[in-house]
Amino acid sequence: MKILLADDHDLVRDTLVAYFERDAEFEVVQAHDYPSASVAMKDHGPFALVLLDYGMPGMQGLRGLEKALAEGGGAPVAVISGTADATIATKAMAQGAIGFLPKTMAAKSLVNAVKLMAAGEKFAPVDFMAGGNVPSNPLADKLTKREMQVLTGLSKGLSNKEIARDTDLQEVTIKLHVKTLCRKLDARNRTHAAMIAKDAGIV
């Protein structure tokens, strides 16, 4: 099945594509903002599913969803986000989205959700929609609060300098945290660490 994945964070996009393409069913077309997603819908459609990041450039929140539903040639459209809450998710579904995927979902669950939506089934995580807390994760329990902040930055595709700015730390300190994260997660590099964290559902 051919899907369109539009997200402005390169690392997030690459991580998701890596998981989708582990499954021979998927062919993934990528876009980095809404204008490029719009072009892709016209030039590379039809798609079994269009996945749009809620906060990417040009999306304008749910206005982008409305435009994609009009431009997508009848393709089902889902919203994916690391920041939007259950209220936004509910509005998206009411507006015609076939689903809502928080980026905190484990990769395996996300892939299964995409298959369901491509088959015409609506999907939104029950716990997320109810505002429930994410259960404790054994992998997350191994990390300090600061390491989790750095790992979240890695999963968003941020550079060490950007993570340092967001956490009010020195860049050299971030480098040390990245090394520690790779050791604790048994990861080969920062991208692999982000993939492990995504697969475990901790970012």
Short mmCIF file of C-alpha atoms in Angstrom, two decimals:
data_model
loop_
_atom_site.label_atom_id
_atom_site.label_comp_id
_atom_site.label_asym_id
_atom_site.label_seq_id
_atom_site.Cartn_x
_atom_site.Cartn_y
_atom_site.Cartn_z
CA MET A 1 0.00 0.00 0.00
CA LYS A 2 1.21 3.50 -0.81
CA ILE A 3 1.04 6.09 1.97
CA LEU A 4 2.06 9.73 2.24
CA LEU A 5 3.94 10.75 5.38
CA ALA A 6 4.27 14.50 5.90
CA ASP A 7 6.34 15.69 8.89
CA ASP A 8 8.83 18.53 9.19
CA HIS A 9 11.27 16.69 11.48
CA ASP A 10 13.68 14.67 9.34
CA LEU A 11 14.59 12.23 12.12
CA VAL A 12 10.97 11.56 13.03
CA ARG A 13 10.11 11.00 9.39
CA ASP A 14 13.13 8.77 8.78
CA THR A 15 12.38 6.74 11.91
CA LEU A 16 8.76 6.15 10.93
CA VAL A 17 9.69 5.31 7.35
CA ALA A 18 12.22 2.77 8.62
CA TYR A 19 9.46 0.99 10.53
CA PHE A 20 6.94 1.17 7.71
CA GLU A 21 9.42 -0.19 5.20
CA ARG A 22 10.24 -3.17 7.38
CA ASP A 23 6.84 -4.34 6.22
CA ALA A 24 6.81 -5.19 2.52
CA GLU A 25 3.22 -3.91 2.27
CA PHE A 26 4.27 -0.27 2.51
CA GLU A 27 5.52 2.16 -0.10
CA VAL A 28 6.13 5.54 1.54
CA VAL A 29 6.17 8.94 -0.14
CA GLN A 30 7.60 11.68 2.10
CA ALA A 31 6.89 15.39 2.47
CA HIS A 32 8.38 17.95 4.89
CA ASP A 33 5.54 20.52 5.02
CA TYR A 34 1.96 20.95 3.86
CA PRO A 35 2.75 22.56 0.48
CA SER A 36 5.00 19.62 -0.48
CA ALA A 37 2.34 17.20 0.80
CA SER A 38 -0.22 18.94 -1.41
CA VAL A 39 2.04 18.52 -4.44
CA ALA A 40 2.63 14.85 -3.55
CA MET A 41 -1.12 14.19 -3.35
CA LYS A 42 -1.51 15.55 -6.88
CA ASP A 43 1.61 14.02 -8.43
CA HIS A 44 1.94 10.67 -6.63
CA GLY A 45 -1.60 9.72 -5.60
CA PRO A 46 -3.84 8.00 -5.07
CA PHE A 47 -2.70 7.02 -1.56
CA ALA A 48 -4.14 4.37 0.71
CA LEU A 49 -3.57 6.83 3.57
CA VAL A 50 -2.27 10.37 4.07
CA LEU A 51 -0.52 11.06 7.42
CA LEU A 52 -0.14 14.74 8.32
CA ASP A 53 1.86 16.18 11.21
CA TYR A 54 -0.40 18.62 13.05
CA GLY A 55 2.35 21.18 13.72
CA MET A 56 4.36 21.18 10.49
CA PRO A 57 4.82 24.36 8.40
CA GLY A 58 1.83 25.21 6.23
CA MET A 59 -0.49 22.88 8.09
CA GLN A 60 -2.26 25.65 10.04
CA GLY A 61 -3.64 23.08 12.46
CA LEU A 62 -6.91 21.53 11.36
CA ARG A 63 -7.16 23.81 8.31
CA GLY A 64 -4.54 21.59 6.72
CA LEU A 65 -6.69 18.55 7.43
CA GLU A 66 -9.62 20.25 5.71
CA LYS A 67 -7.49 21.05 2.65
CA ALA A 68 -6.07 17.52 2.48
CA LEU A 69 -9.54 15.99 2.57
CA ALA A 70 -10.45 18.18 -0.40
CA GLU A 71 -7.21 17.66 -2.32
CA GLY A 72 -6.48 14.00 -1.57
CA GLY A 73 -8.74 12.44 -4.17
CA GLY A 74 -10.78 10.62 -1.58
CA ALA A 75 -7.78 9.20 0.32
CA PRO A 76 -8.32 8.78 4.07
CA VAL A 77 -6.40 11.38 6.07
CA ALA A 78 -4.99 10.92 9.58
CA VAL A 79 -3.30 13.43 11.88
CA ILE A 80 -0.09 12.60 13.75
CA SER A 81 1.29 14.80 16.52
CA GLY A 82 3.64 14.96 19.45
CA THR A 83 1.97 18.01 20.98
CA ALA A 84 -1.77 18.05 20.22
CA ASP A 85 -4.06 16.88 23.00
CA ALA A 86 -7.23 14.79 23.08
CA THR A 87 -9.39 17.86 22.41
CA ILE A 88 -7.60 18.48 19.11
CA ALA A 89 -7.79 14.78 18.30
CA THR A 90 -11.54 14.77 18.87
CA LYS A 91 -11.98 17.83 16.65
CA ALA A 92 -9.87 16.21 13.93
CA MET A 93 -12.02 13.08 13.96
CA ALA A 94 -15.21 15.16 13.91
CA GLN A 95 -13.85 17.10 10.93
CA GLY A 96 -13.35 13.93 8.90
CA ALA A 97 -9.93 12.51 9.88
CA ILE A 98 -9.91 8.72 9.83
CA GLY A 99 -7.59 8.69 12.81
CA PHE A 100 -5.25 10.42 15.21
CA LEU A 101 -1.81 9.07 16.14
CA PRO A 102 0.17 10.52 19.06
CA LYS A 103 3.92 10.21 18.48
CA THR A 104 4.21 8.53 21.87
CA MET A 105 2.75 5.35 20.37
CA ALA A 106 5.07 2.36 20.11
CA ALA A 107 6.19 1.91 16.51
CA LYS A 108 4.65 -1.55 16.16
CA SER A 109 1.27 -0.22 17.33
CA LEU A 110 1.58 2.75 15.00
CA VAL A 111 2.24 0.50 11.99
CA ASN A 112 -0.76 -1.67 12.89
CA ALA A 113 -2.91 1.46 13.26
CA VAL A 114 -1.84 2.66 9.81
CA LYS A 115 -2.86 -0.71 8.32
CA LEU A 116 -6.29 -0.42 9.97
CA MET A 117 -6.85 3.11 8.70
CA ALA A 118 -5.68 2.23 5.18
CA ALA A 119 -8.31 -0.52 5.27
CA GLY A 120 -10.97 2.07 6.10
CA GLU A 121 -11.14 1.65 9.89
CA LYS A 122 -11.14 4.69 12.17
CA PHE A 123 -8.46 4.72 14.86
CA ALA A 124 -7.52 6.75 17.94
CA PRO A 125 -5.86 5.33 21.10
CA VAL A 126 -8.49 4.89 23.79
CA ASP A 127 -6.16 5.85 26.66
CA PHE A 128 -5.02 9.00 24.88
CA MET A 129 -8.54 10.09 23.98
CA ALA A 130 -9.62 9.56 27.59
CA GLY A 131 -6.70 11.62 28.82
CA GLY A 132 -5.20 8.66 30.62
CA ASN A 133 -1.66 8.50 31.88
CA VAL A 134 0.98 6.54 30.02
CA PRO A 135 1.91 3.47 32.07
CA SER A 136 5.42 3.07 33.44
CA ASN A 137 7.87 1.73 30.91
CA PRO A 138 10.84 -0.44 32.00
CA LEU A 139 13.12 1.23 29.48
CA ALA A 140 12.10 4.71 30.57
CA ASP A 141 12.66 3.73 34.20
CA LYS A 142 16.38 3.26 33.41
CA LEU A 143 16.73 6.88 32.35
CA THR A 144 16.98 10.05 34.40
CA LYS A 145 14.59 12.94 33.86
CA ARG A 146 17.34 14.86 32.06
CA GLU A 147 18.16 11.89 29.83
CA MET A 148 14.49 11.64 28.90
CA GLN A 149 14.54 15.33 27.92
CA VAL A 150 17.56 14.75 25.70
CA LEU A 151 16.01 11.61 24.20
CA THR A 152 12.83 13.54 23.41
CA GLY A 153 14.96 16.12 21.62
CA LEU A 154 16.68 13.39 19.62
CA SER A 155 13.32 11.93 18.62
CA LYS A 156 12.30 15.37 17.27
CA GLY A 157 15.42 15.52 15.13
CA LEU A 158 16.99 18.35 17.13
CA SER A 159 20.73 18.99 17.09
CA ASN A 160 22.81 18.97 20.29
CA LYS A 161 22.89 22.76 20.14
CA GLU A 162 19.08 22.97 19.90
CA ILE A 163 18.61 20.50 22.77
CA ALA A 164 21.11 22.47 24.85
CA ARG A 165 19.12 25.64 24.26
CA ASP A 166 15.82 23.97 25.15
CA THR A 167 17.18 22.40 28.34
CA ASP A 168 19.38 25.34 29.38
CA LEU A 169 22.49 23.12 29.39
CA GLN A 170 25.89 23.32 27.74
CA GLU A 171 26.28 21.58 24.38
CA VAL A 172 29.13 19.47 25.75
CA THR A 173 26.77 18.22 28.49
CA ILE A 174 24.23 17.17 25.85
CA LYS A 175 26.96 15.22 24.02
CA LEU A 176 27.71 13.34 27.25
CA HIS A 177 24.01 12.58 27.77
CA VAL A 178 23.76 11.27 24.20
CA LYS A 179 26.70 8.92 24.84
CA THR A 180 25.08 7.72 28.06
CA LEU A 181 21.73 7.19 26.32
CA CYS A 182 23.36 5.12 23.58
CA ARG A 183 25.04 2.95 26.20
CA LYS A 184 21.88 2.49 28.29
CA LEU A 185 19.71 1.77 25.24
CA ASP A 186 22.38 -0.36 23.55
CA ALA A 187 22.09 1.96 20.55
CA ARG A 188 24.69 2.37 17.79
CA ASN A 189 24.11 6.11 17.42
CA ARG A 190 21.63 8.92 18.15
CA THR A 191 19.29 7.88 15.32
CA HIS A 192 19.24 4.30 16.55
CA ALA A 193 18.55 5.54 20.10
CA ALA A 194 15.54 7.51 18.80
CA MET A 195 14.27 4.43 16.95
CA ILE A 196 14.61 2.24 20.06
CA ALA A 197 12.75 4.83 22.14
CA LYS A 198 10.02 5.14 19.51
CA ASP A 199 9.64 1.37 19.29
CA ALA A 200 9.30 1.19 23.08
CA GLY A 201 6.75 4.00 23.09
CA ILE A 202 8.66 6.23 25.51
CA VAL A 203 8.89 9.31 23.24
#
